[in-house]
């Protein structure tokens, strides 16, 4: 279920005025088939409700995820992600559907989970334990180049955050994300250092590296969770299987764990 997880403060000792934060990244719940299979690759723990999988099973997985993360009755709020840089501040449960047309969520609401869905793009979770502000962001190539990660940090700071910590989750690596030469050249002009060379010798883009550079420039403490979605068959990858599930990055302020 969980590819990586953590709790802040790491020693579980709360200082004066501090909040506890739980974060995690899910996986497929087992190994997915090799590429080239005709059947959809949903695995055992798909939490994406928009990819053609059985919705009852998806919702059961989301309930299990919320329980594992110590999320309260409001559940985990997800987004209808559009590869942009808009950020929504969420102060309570969001009914049955996702927050429309945004690529980042921020909250100060204890017990409310925030989730980002990916299958090659970069999931990022954020927290400031003293200010009590958390967030998530979806950074694909376009989102990275348009600064969705720093937009998220800006909104968190407007809500009082001062010491933001970020976790960059698994995504397709720069040696596997092959793009046309002109696209790589254009990305490098906007975000110097993101152009890469794939293992096949072709042009590529390292989206996670771009997100990390962006956040470090904004004076955010950055943690990287290793893993390439194309290489690791315990993770969903759109490039490996066009019809596949989604894994999630999740964060919750003051979890019940």
Short mmCIF file of N, CA and C in Angstrom, two decimals, residues 1-175:
data_model
loop_
_atom_site.label_atom_id
_atom_site.label_comp_id
_atom_site.label_asym_id
_atom_site.label_seq_id
_atom_site.Cartn_x
_atom_site.Cartn_y
_atom_site.Cartn_z
N UNK A 1 0.82 -1.21 0.00
CA UNK A 1 0.00 0.00 0.00
C UNK A 1 0.85 1.26 0.00
N UNK A 2 1.80 1.38 0.95
CA UNK A 2 2.61 2.58 1.06
C UNK A 2 4.04 2.31 0.60
N UNK A 3 4.46 3.03 -0.41
CA UNK A 3 5.81 2.92 -0.95
C UNK A 3 6.81 3.60 -0.02
N UNK A 4 6.38 4.71 0.57
CA UNK A 4 7.20 5.45 1.54
C UNK A 4 6.26 6.24 2.43
N UNK A 5 6.67 6.45 3.68
CA UNK A 5 5.84 7.22 4.60
C UNK A 5 6.71 7.82 5.68
N UNK A 6 6.16 8.77 6.40
CA UNK A 6 6.90 9.37 7.50
C UNK A 6 5.99 10.21 8.37
N UNK A 7 6.50 10.57 9.53
CA UNK A 7 5.78 11.43 10.47
C UNK A 7 6.74 12.50 10.95
N UNK A 8 6.28 13.71 11.04
CA UNK A 8 7.04 14.80 11.65
C UNK A 8 6.33 15.26 12.91
N UNK A 9 7.04 15.64 13.97
CA UNK A 9 8.49 15.51 14.14
C UNK A 9 8.90 14.03 14.16
N UNK A 10 10.11 13.73 13.64
CA UNK A 10 10.53 12.35 13.49
C UNK A 10 10.68 11.62 14.82
N UNK A 11 10.99 12.36 15.89
CA UNK A 11 11.11 11.70 17.20
C UNK A 11 9.78 11.62 17.93
N UNK A 12 8.70 12.05 17.24
CA UNK A 12 7.33 12.02 17.78
C UNK A 12 7.17 12.90 19.01
N UNK A 13 8.17 13.72 19.31
CA UNK A 13 8.07 14.64 20.45
C UNK A 13 7.66 16.01 19.94
N UNK A 14 6.49 16.47 20.34
CA UNK A 14 5.99 17.75 19.88
C UNK A 14 6.56 18.87 20.74
N UNK A 15 7.19 19.84 20.09
CA UNK A 15 7.62 21.03 20.79
C UNK A 15 6.44 21.95 21.05
N UNK A 16 6.68 23.00 21.78
CA UNK A 16 5.62 23.95 22.12
C UNK A 16 5.03 24.55 20.84
N UNK A 17 3.75 24.36 20.64
CA UNK A 17 3.06 24.91 19.49
C UNK A 17 3.22 24.13 18.21
N UNK A 18 3.91 22.99 18.24
CA UNK A 18 4.11 22.22 17.02
C UNK A 18 2.93 21.29 16.73
N UNK A 19 2.79 20.95 15.47
CA UNK A 19 1.78 20.00 15.02
C UNK A 19 2.47 18.74 14.53
N UNK A 20 1.76 17.62 14.58
CA UNK A 20 2.26 16.40 13.97
C UNK A 20 1.75 16.33 12.53
N UNK A 21 2.58 15.84 11.64
CA UNK A 21 2.21 15.71 10.23
C UNK A 21 2.57 14.31 9.76
N UNK A 22 1.65 13.64 9.08
CA UNK A 22 1.93 12.35 8.45
C UNK A 22 1.91 12.53 6.93
N UNK A 23 2.87 11.92 6.27
CA UNK A 23 2.93 11.99 4.81
C UNK A 23 3.22 10.60 4.26
N UNK A 24 2.86 10.37 3.01
CA UNK A 24 3.13 9.07 2.41
C UNK A 24 2.90 9.06 0.91
N UNK A 25 3.50 8.06 0.26
CA UNK A 25 3.29 7.81 -1.16
C UNK A 25 2.88 6.36 -1.31
N UNK A 26 1.79 6.11 -2.02
CA UNK A 26 1.31 4.75 -2.18
C UNK A 26 2.01 4.06 -3.35
N UNK A 27 1.70 2.77 -3.53
CA UNK A 27 2.19 2.03 -4.69
C UNK A 27 1.04 1.24 -5.29
N UNK A 28 1.34 0.31 -6.17
CA UNK A 28 0.30 -0.46 -6.86
C UNK A 28 -0.19 -1.66 -6.06
N UNK A 29 0.39 -1.90 -4.90
CA UNK A 29 -0.01 -3.04 -4.10
C UNK A 29 0.54 -4.36 -4.60
N UNK A 30 1.59 -4.31 -5.38
CA UNK A 30 2.20 -5.51 -5.97
C UNK A 30 2.84 -5.15 -7.29
N UNK A 31 3.44 -6.12 -7.97
CA UNK A 31 4.12 -5.84 -9.22
C UNK A 31 3.14 -5.89 -10.40
N UNK A 32 3.23 -4.89 -11.24
CA UNK A 32 2.40 -4.79 -12.43
C UNK A 32 3.03 -5.58 -13.58
N UNK A 33 2.25 -5.89 -14.63
CA UNK A 33 2.79 -6.64 -15.77
C UNK A 33 3.88 -5.86 -16.50
N UNK A 34 4.63 -6.56 -17.32
CA UNK A 34 5.59 -5.89 -18.20
C UNK A 34 4.83 -5.01 -19.19
N UNK A 35 5.55 -4.09 -19.80
CA UNK A 35 4.92 -3.24 -20.81
C UNK A 35 4.51 -4.09 -22.01
N UNK A 36 3.56 -3.57 -22.78
CA UNK A 36 3.10 -4.29 -23.96
C UNK A 36 1.88 -5.14 -23.73
N UNK A 37 1.44 -5.27 -22.48
CA UNK A 37 0.23 -6.05 -22.20
C UNK A 37 -1.00 -5.28 -22.66
N UNK A 38 -1.97 -5.98 -23.20
CA UNK A 38 -3.18 -5.32 -23.70
C UNK A 38 -4.16 -5.00 -22.59
N UNK A 39 -4.18 -5.78 -21.53
CA UNK A 39 -5.13 -5.56 -20.45
C UNK A 39 -4.74 -4.33 -19.63
N UNK A 40 -5.74 -3.61 -19.07
CA UNK A 40 -5.42 -2.48 -18.19
C UNK A 40 -4.59 -2.93 -16.99
N UNK A 41 -3.66 -2.10 -16.58
CA UNK A 41 -2.77 -2.43 -15.46
C UNK A 41 -3.20 -1.63 -14.24
N UNK A 42 -4.24 -2.13 -13.55
CA UNK A 42 -4.75 -1.42 -12.38
C UNK A 42 -4.12 -1.88 -11.08
N UNK A 43 -3.55 -3.07 -11.05
CA UNK A 43 -2.95 -3.56 -9.83
C UNK A 43 -3.97 -3.74 -8.72
N UNK A 44 -3.47 -3.78 -7.48
CA UNK A 44 -4.33 -4.01 -6.32
C UNK A 44 -4.68 -2.74 -5.56
N UNK A 45 -3.93 -1.64 -5.80
CA UNK A 45 -4.19 -0.46 -4.97
C UNK A 45 -4.24 0.82 -5.79
N UNK A 46 -5.02 0.78 -6.86
CA UNK A 46 -5.27 1.98 -7.64
C UNK A 46 -6.18 2.92 -6.85
N UNK A 47 -5.79 4.20 -6.75
CA UNK A 47 -6.64 5.19 -6.07
C UNK A 47 -7.11 6.28 -7.04
N UNK A 48 -6.91 6.05 -8.34
CA UNK A 48 -7.39 6.99 -9.34
C UNK A 48 -8.76 6.60 -9.85
N UNK A 49 -9.74 7.48 -9.69
CA UNK A 49 -11.10 7.15 -10.06
C UNK A 49 -11.48 7.50 -11.48
N UNK A 50 -10.53 7.99 -12.28
CA UNK A 50 -10.84 8.49 -13.62
C UNK A 50 -10.20 7.66 -14.73
N UNK A 51 -9.73 6.45 -14.39
CA UNK A 51 -8.94 5.68 -15.36
C UNK A 51 -9.64 4.41 -15.85
N UNK A 52 -10.92 4.24 -15.50
CA UNK A 52 -11.68 3.10 -15.99
C UNK A 52 -11.74 1.91 -15.06
N UNK A 53 -11.10 1.99 -13.90
CA UNK A 53 -11.15 0.91 -12.92
C UNK A 53 -12.50 0.93 -12.22
N UNK A 54 -12.83 -0.18 -11.57
CA UNK A 54 -14.09 -0.29 -10.83
C UNK A 54 -14.10 0.74 -9.70
N UNK A 55 -15.09 1.64 -9.71
CA UNK A 55 -15.11 2.75 -8.76
C UNK A 55 -15.29 2.28 -7.33
N UNK A 56 -16.03 1.21 -7.14
CA UNK A 56 -16.22 0.69 -5.78
C UNK A 56 -14.88 0.25 -5.20
N UNK A 57 -14.07 -0.37 -6.02
CA UNK A 57 -12.76 -0.82 -5.55
C UNK A 57 -11.83 0.38 -5.29
N UNK A 58 -11.90 1.36 -6.17
CA UNK A 58 -11.10 2.57 -5.97
C UNK A 58 -11.46 3.25 -4.66
N UNK A 59 -12.76 3.38 -4.39
CA UNK A 59 -13.19 4.05 -3.16
C UNK A 59 -12.79 3.24 -1.93
N UNK A 60 -12.86 1.92 -2.03
CA UNK A 60 -12.42 1.08 -0.92
C UNK A 60 -10.93 1.28 -0.66
N UNK A 61 -10.15 1.41 -1.72
CA UNK A 61 -8.72 1.68 -1.55
C UNK A 61 -8.48 3.04 -0.91
N UNK A 62 -9.28 4.03 -1.30
CA UNK A 62 -9.12 5.36 -0.71
C UNK A 62 -9.48 5.36 0.77
N UNK A 63 -10.51 4.62 1.13
CA UNK A 63 -10.89 4.50 2.54
C UNK A 63 -9.77 3.84 3.33
N UNK A 64 -9.20 2.77 2.76
CA UNK A 64 -8.09 2.09 3.43
C UNK A 64 -6.89 3.01 3.58
N UNK A 65 -6.61 3.82 2.57
CA UNK A 65 -5.51 4.77 2.64
C UNK A 65 -5.74 5.81 3.72
N UNK A 66 -6.96 6.35 3.77
CA UNK A 66 -7.28 7.34 4.79
C UNK A 66 -7.11 6.77 6.19
N UNK A 67 -7.56 5.54 6.37
CA UNK A 67 -7.43 4.89 7.68
C UNK A 67 -5.96 4.70 8.05
N UNK A 68 -5.17 4.26 7.08
CA UNK A 68 -3.74 4.01 7.33
C UNK A 68 -3.00 5.30 7.67
N UNK A 69 -3.43 6.41 7.08
CA UNK A 69 -2.75 7.69 7.29
C UNK A 69 -3.29 8.47 8.48
N UNK A 70 -4.33 7.95 9.14
CA UNK A 70 -4.89 8.65 10.28
C UNK A 70 -5.73 9.85 9.90
N UNK A 71 -6.32 9.80 8.71
CA UNK A 71 -7.18 10.90 8.25
C UNK A 71 -8.51 10.83 8.96
N UNK A 72 -9.08 11.99 9.28
CA UNK A 72 -10.35 12.05 9.98
C UNK A 72 -11.53 11.79 9.06
N UNK A 73 -12.72 12.13 9.52
CA UNK A 73 -13.95 11.82 8.79
C UNK A 73 -14.06 12.55 7.46
N UNK A 74 -13.28 13.61 7.28
CA UNK A 74 -13.32 14.36 6.02
C UNK A 74 -12.68 13.63 4.87
N UNK A 75 -11.94 12.55 5.16
CA UNK A 75 -11.30 11.77 4.11
C UNK A 75 -10.15 12.51 3.46
N UNK A 76 -9.72 11.99 2.31
CA UNK A 76 -8.64 12.59 1.54
C UNK A 76 -9.24 13.38 0.38
N UNK A 77 -8.88 14.64 0.27
CA UNK A 77 -9.37 15.49 -0.82
C UNK A 77 -8.39 15.38 -2.00
N UNK A 78 -8.92 15.06 -3.18
CA UNK A 78 -8.10 14.98 -4.38
C UNK A 78 -8.47 16.11 -5.34
N UNK A 79 -7.78 16.17 -6.48
CA UNK A 79 -7.97 17.25 -7.45
C UNK A 79 -8.28 16.70 -8.83
N UNK A 80 -8.94 17.51 -9.64
CA UNK A 80 -8.99 17.27 -11.09
C UNK A 80 -7.79 18.02 -11.67
N UNK A 81 -6.68 17.32 -11.88
CA UNK A 81 -5.42 17.95 -12.24
C UNK A 81 -5.37 18.28 -13.73
N UNK A 82 -4.84 19.47 -14.05
CA UNK A 82 -4.90 19.95 -15.43
C UNK A 82 -3.53 20.40 -15.95
N UNK A 83 -2.45 20.03 -15.30
CA UNK A 83 -1.09 20.39 -15.72
C UNK A 83 -0.88 21.90 -15.74
N UNK A 84 -1.44 22.58 -14.73
CA UNK A 84 -1.26 24.01 -14.59
C UNK A 84 -0.51 24.34 -13.31
N UNK A 85 -0.76 25.55 -12.78
CA UNK A 85 -0.10 25.95 -11.54
C UNK A 85 -1.05 26.62 -10.55
N UNK A 86 -2.35 26.40 -10.72
CA UNK A 86 -3.32 26.97 -9.78
C UNK A 86 -3.35 26.17 -8.49
N UNK A 87 -3.53 26.90 -7.38
CA UNK A 87 -3.53 26.31 -6.04
C UNK A 87 -4.86 26.62 -5.36
N UNK A 88 -5.46 25.63 -4.72
CA UNK A 88 -6.71 25.83 -3.97
C UNK A 88 -6.45 25.63 -2.49
N UNK A 89 -7.00 26.52 -1.67
CA UNK A 89 -6.97 26.36 -0.22
C UNK A 89 -8.25 25.65 0.19
N UNK A 90 -8.11 24.53 0.87
CA UNK A 90 -9.25 23.69 1.25
C UNK A 90 -9.40 23.74 2.76
N UNK A 91 -10.61 24.03 3.23
CA UNK A 91 -10.81 24.12 4.68
C UNK A 91 -11.79 23.09 5.21
N UNK A 92 -12.15 22.11 4.38
CA UNK A 92 -13.05 21.07 4.85
C UNK A 92 -13.25 20.01 3.78
N UNK A 93 -14.04 18.98 4.08
CA UNK A 93 -14.32 17.92 3.11
C UNK A 93 -14.89 18.49 1.81
N UNK A 94 -14.67 17.79 0.71
CA UNK A 94 -15.04 18.30 -0.61
C UNK A 94 -16.11 17.44 -1.26
N UNK A 95 -17.04 16.92 -0.51
CA UNK A 95 -18.11 16.14 -1.08
C UNK A 95 -17.60 14.88 -1.75
N UNK A 96 -18.22 14.49 -2.85
CA UNK A 96 -17.88 13.23 -3.52
C UNK A 96 -16.86 13.39 -4.64
N UNK A 97 -16.66 14.61 -5.12
CA UNK A 97 -15.78 14.80 -6.27
C UNK A 97 -14.49 15.49 -5.91
N UNK A 98 -13.59 15.61 -6.91
CA UNK A 98 -12.32 16.30 -6.68
C UNK A 98 -12.48 17.81 -6.76
N UNK A 99 -11.49 18.53 -6.27
CA UNK A 99 -11.45 19.98 -6.45
C UNK A 99 -11.16 20.24 -7.93
N UNK A 100 -11.96 21.10 -8.54
CA UNK A 100 -11.91 21.25 -10.00
C UNK A 100 -10.71 22.05 -10.47
N UNK A 101 -10.01 21.51 -11.47
CA UNK A 101 -9.06 22.24 -12.31
C UNK A 101 -7.98 22.99 -11.54
N UNK A 102 -7.32 22.31 -10.62
CA UNK A 102 -6.15 22.85 -9.93
C UNK A 102 -5.07 21.77 -9.90
N UNK A 103 -3.85 22.18 -9.57
CA UNK A 103 -2.76 21.22 -9.48
C UNK A 103 -2.04 21.28 -8.14
N UNK A 104 -2.64 21.95 -7.17
CA UNK A 104 -2.07 21.96 -5.82
C UNK A 104 -3.17 22.29 -4.82
N UNK A 105 -3.03 21.70 -3.64
CA UNK A 105 -3.97 21.94 -2.54
C UNK A 105 -3.19 22.31 -1.29
N UNK A 106 -3.77 23.19 -0.48
CA UNK A 106 -3.17 23.60 0.79
C UNK A 106 -4.27 23.65 1.84
N UNK A 107 -3.94 23.28 3.08
CA UNK A 107 -4.92 23.37 4.16
C UNK A 107 -4.25 23.64 5.50
N UNK A 108 -5.03 24.21 6.41
CA UNK A 108 -4.64 24.33 7.82
C UNK A 108 -5.60 23.53 8.69
N UNK A 109 -6.44 22.72 8.06
CA UNK A 109 -7.48 21.97 8.76
C UNK A 109 -6.91 20.66 9.32
N UNK A 110 -6.89 20.48 10.65
CA UNK A 110 -6.40 19.22 11.23
C UNK A 110 -7.26 18.04 10.81
N UNK A 111 -6.62 16.91 10.54
CA UNK A 111 -7.33 15.68 10.23
C UNK A 111 -7.80 15.54 8.81
N UNK A 112 -7.63 16.57 8.00
CA UNK A 112 -8.07 16.53 6.60
C UNK A 112 -6.91 16.09 5.72
N UNK A 113 -7.09 15.03 4.95
CA UNK A 113 -6.04 14.56 4.06
C UNK A 113 -6.07 15.29 2.73
N UNK A 114 -4.91 15.56 2.18
CA UNK A 114 -4.78 16.12 0.84
C UNK A 114 -4.05 15.11 -0.02
N UNK A 115 -4.51 14.91 -1.26
CA UNK A 115 -3.90 13.90 -2.11
C UNK A 115 -3.63 14.38 -3.52
N UNK A 116 -2.54 13.89 -4.11
CA UNK A 116 -2.19 14.15 -5.49
C UNK A 116 -2.03 12.80 -6.19
N UNK A 117 -2.57 12.67 -7.40
CA UNK A 117 -2.54 11.42 -8.15
C UNK A 117 -1.55 11.50 -9.31
N UNK A 118 -0.74 10.46 -9.47
CA UNK A 118 0.29 10.47 -10.51
C UNK A 118 0.52 9.08 -11.09
N UNK A 119 1.16 9.07 -12.27
CA UNK A 119 1.62 7.83 -12.89
C UNK A 119 2.73 8.18 -13.86
N UNK A 120 3.72 8.90 -13.42
CA UNK A 120 4.94 9.38 -14.09
C UNK A 120 5.25 10.82 -13.69
N UNK A 121 4.23 11.67 -13.52
CA UNK A 121 4.46 13.04 -13.07
C UNK A 121 5.01 13.04 -11.64
N UNK A 122 5.46 14.19 -11.20
CA UNK A 122 6.10 14.31 -9.90
C UNK A 122 5.08 14.69 -8.83
N UNK A 123 4.89 13.84 -7.81
CA UNK A 123 4.05 14.22 -6.67
C UNK A 123 4.90 14.89 -5.59
N UNK A 124 4.41 15.99 -5.05
CA UNK A 124 5.14 16.69 -3.99
C UNK A 124 4.21 16.91 -2.82
N UNK A 125 4.69 16.63 -1.60
CA UNK A 125 3.93 16.95 -0.40
C UNK A 125 4.75 17.94 0.42
N UNK A 126 4.04 18.82 1.13
CA UNK A 126 4.67 19.92 1.86
C UNK A 126 4.13 19.98 3.29
N UNK A 127 4.95 20.50 4.21
CA UNK A 127 4.47 20.69 5.58
C UNK A 127 5.31 21.74 6.30
N UNK A 128 4.65 22.48 7.17
CA UNK A 128 5.31 23.32 8.17
C UNK A 128 4.68 22.95 9.50
N UNK A 129 5.42 22.21 10.33
CA UNK A 129 4.83 21.66 11.55
C UNK A 129 4.54 22.74 12.58
N UNK A 130 5.30 23.83 12.57
CA UNK A 130 5.06 24.88 13.56
C UNK A 130 3.88 25.74 13.16
N UNK A 131 3.78 26.09 11.89
CA UNK A 131 2.67 26.93 11.44
C UNK A 131 1.38 26.14 11.28
N UNK A 132 1.48 24.81 11.14
CA UNK A 132 0.29 24.00 10.94
C UNK A 132 -0.32 24.18 9.56
N UNK A 133 0.54 24.13 8.55
CA UNK A 133 0.10 24.26 7.16
C UNK A 133 0.69 23.11 6.35
N UNK A 134 -0.14 22.44 5.55
CA UNK A 134 0.34 21.35 4.70
C UNK A 134 -0.19 21.53 3.28
N UNK A 135 0.44 20.83 2.33
CA UNK A 135 0.00 20.95 0.95
C UNK A 135 0.48 19.79 0.10
N UNK A 136 -0.08 19.70 -1.09
CA UNK A 136 0.36 18.73 -2.11
C UNK A 136 0.37 19.44 -3.46
N UNK A 137 1.23 18.95 -4.37
CA UNK A 137 1.27 19.52 -5.72
C UNK A 137 1.53 18.43 -6.74
N UNK A 138 0.97 18.64 -7.93
CA UNK A 138 1.15 17.75 -9.08
C UNK A 138 2.02 18.49 -10.09
N UNK A 139 3.24 17.98 -10.31
CA UNK A 139 4.18 18.66 -11.20
C UNK A 139 4.55 17.76 -12.37
N UNK A 140 3.83 17.90 -13.46
CA UNK A 140 4.28 17.31 -14.71
C UNK A 140 5.27 18.26 -15.36
N UNK A 141 5.62 17.98 -16.60
CA UNK A 141 6.56 18.87 -17.28
C UNK A 141 6.05 20.30 -17.33
N UNK A 142 4.79 20.49 -17.73
CA UNK A 142 4.25 21.84 -17.83
C UNK A 142 4.10 22.50 -16.47
N UNK A 143 3.68 21.72 -15.47
CA UNK A 143 3.55 22.28 -14.14
C UNK A 143 4.88 22.69 -13.55
N UNK A 144 5.90 21.87 -13.78
CA UNK A 144 7.24 22.20 -13.30
C UNK A 144 7.72 23.50 -13.94
N UNK A 145 7.55 23.61 -15.26
CA UNK A 145 8.04 24.80 -15.96
C UNK A 145 7.25 26.06 -15.59
N UNK A 146 6.00 25.90 -15.17
CA UNK A 146 5.19 27.06 -14.78
C UNK A 146 5.24 27.34 -13.29
N UNK A 147 6.06 26.57 -12.54
CA UNK A 147 6.31 26.89 -11.14
C UNK A 147 5.23 26.48 -10.17
N UNK A 148 4.55 25.36 -10.41
CA UNK A 148 3.47 24.96 -9.50
C UNK A 148 3.98 24.70 -8.09
N UNK A 149 5.21 24.18 -7.95
CA UNK A 149 5.73 23.88 -6.61
C UNK A 149 5.94 25.15 -5.80
N UNK A 150 6.55 26.17 -6.40
CA UNK A 150 6.77 27.41 -5.66
C UNK A 150 5.47 28.19 -5.47
N UNK A 151 4.53 28.04 -6.38
CA UNK A 151 3.21 28.66 -6.16
C UNK A 151 2.57 28.08 -4.91
N UNK A 152 2.73 26.77 -4.72
CA UNK A 152 2.19 26.12 -3.52
C UNK A 152 2.85 26.67 -2.27
N UNK A 153 4.17 26.81 -2.30
CA UNK A 153 4.90 27.36 -1.16
C UNK A 153 4.46 28.79 -0.87
N UNK A 154 4.25 29.58 -1.90
CA UNK A 154 3.80 30.96 -1.72
C UNK A 154 2.47 31.01 -0.99
N UNK A 155 1.52 30.16 -1.39
CA UNK A 155 0.22 30.13 -0.72
C UNK A 155 0.37 29.67 0.73
N UNK A 156 1.22 28.68 0.98
CA UNK A 156 1.46 28.23 2.35
C UNK A 156 2.03 29.36 3.20
N UNK A 157 2.93 30.13 2.64
CA UNK A 157 3.52 31.25 3.39
C UNK A 157 2.50 32.34 3.65
N UNK A 158 1.58 32.53 2.75
CA UNK A 158 0.50 33.50 2.98
C UNK A 158 -0.37 33.08 4.16
N UNK A 159 -0.39 31.77 4.45
CA UNK A 159 -1.16 31.25 5.58
C UNK A 159 -0.31 31.11 6.84
N UNK A 160 0.91 31.63 6.81
CA UNK A 160 1.73 31.65 8.01
C UNK A 160 2.93 30.73 8.02
N UNK A 161 3.11 29.90 6.99
CA UNK A 161 4.25 28.99 6.97
C UNK A 161 5.56 29.76 6.83
N UNK A 162 6.57 29.31 7.55
CA UNK A 162 7.89 29.93 7.48
C UNK A 162 8.99 28.92 7.20
N UNK A 163 8.83 27.69 7.71
CA UNK A 163 9.84 26.65 7.52
C UNK A 163 9.20 25.46 6.81
N UNK A 164 9.08 25.57 5.51
CA UNK A 164 8.40 24.53 4.72
C UNK A 164 9.39 23.41 4.39
N UNK A 165 8.92 22.19 4.60
CA UNK A 165 9.66 20.99 4.22
C UNK A 165 8.88 20.32 3.09
N UNK A 166 9.58 19.82 2.07
CA UNK A 166 8.92 19.16 0.94
C UNK A 166 9.49 17.77 0.73
N UNK A 167 8.62 16.86 0.30
CA UNK A 167 9.03 15.51 -0.10
C UNK A 167 8.64 15.32 -1.56
N UNK A 168 9.62 15.05 -2.40
CA UNK A 168 9.39 14.78 -3.81
C UNK A 168 9.30 13.27 -3.99
N UNK A 169 8.15 12.80 -4.45
CA UNK A 169 7.92 11.36 -4.55
C UNK A 169 8.45 10.76 -5.84
N UNK A 170 8.26 9.45 -6.00
CA UNK A 170 8.73 8.76 -7.21
C UNK A 170 8.08 9.31 -8.47
N UNK A 171 8.84 9.34 -9.55
CA UNK A 171 8.34 9.81 -10.84
C UNK A 171 9.23 9.22 -11.93
N UNK A 172 8.89 9.47 -13.17
CA UNK A 172 9.74 8.99 -14.25
C UNK A 172 11.05 9.78 -14.22
N UNK A 173 12.16 9.09 -14.32
CA UNK A 173 13.47 9.74 -14.16
C UNK A 173 13.93 10.36 -15.48
N UNK A 174 14.97 11.18 -15.39
CA UNK A 174 15.48 11.85 -16.56
C UNK A 174 16.10 10.93 -17.59
N UNK A 175 16.48 9.72 -17.17
CA UNK A 175 17.04 8.75 -18.11
C UNK A 175 15.96 7.97 -18.85
#
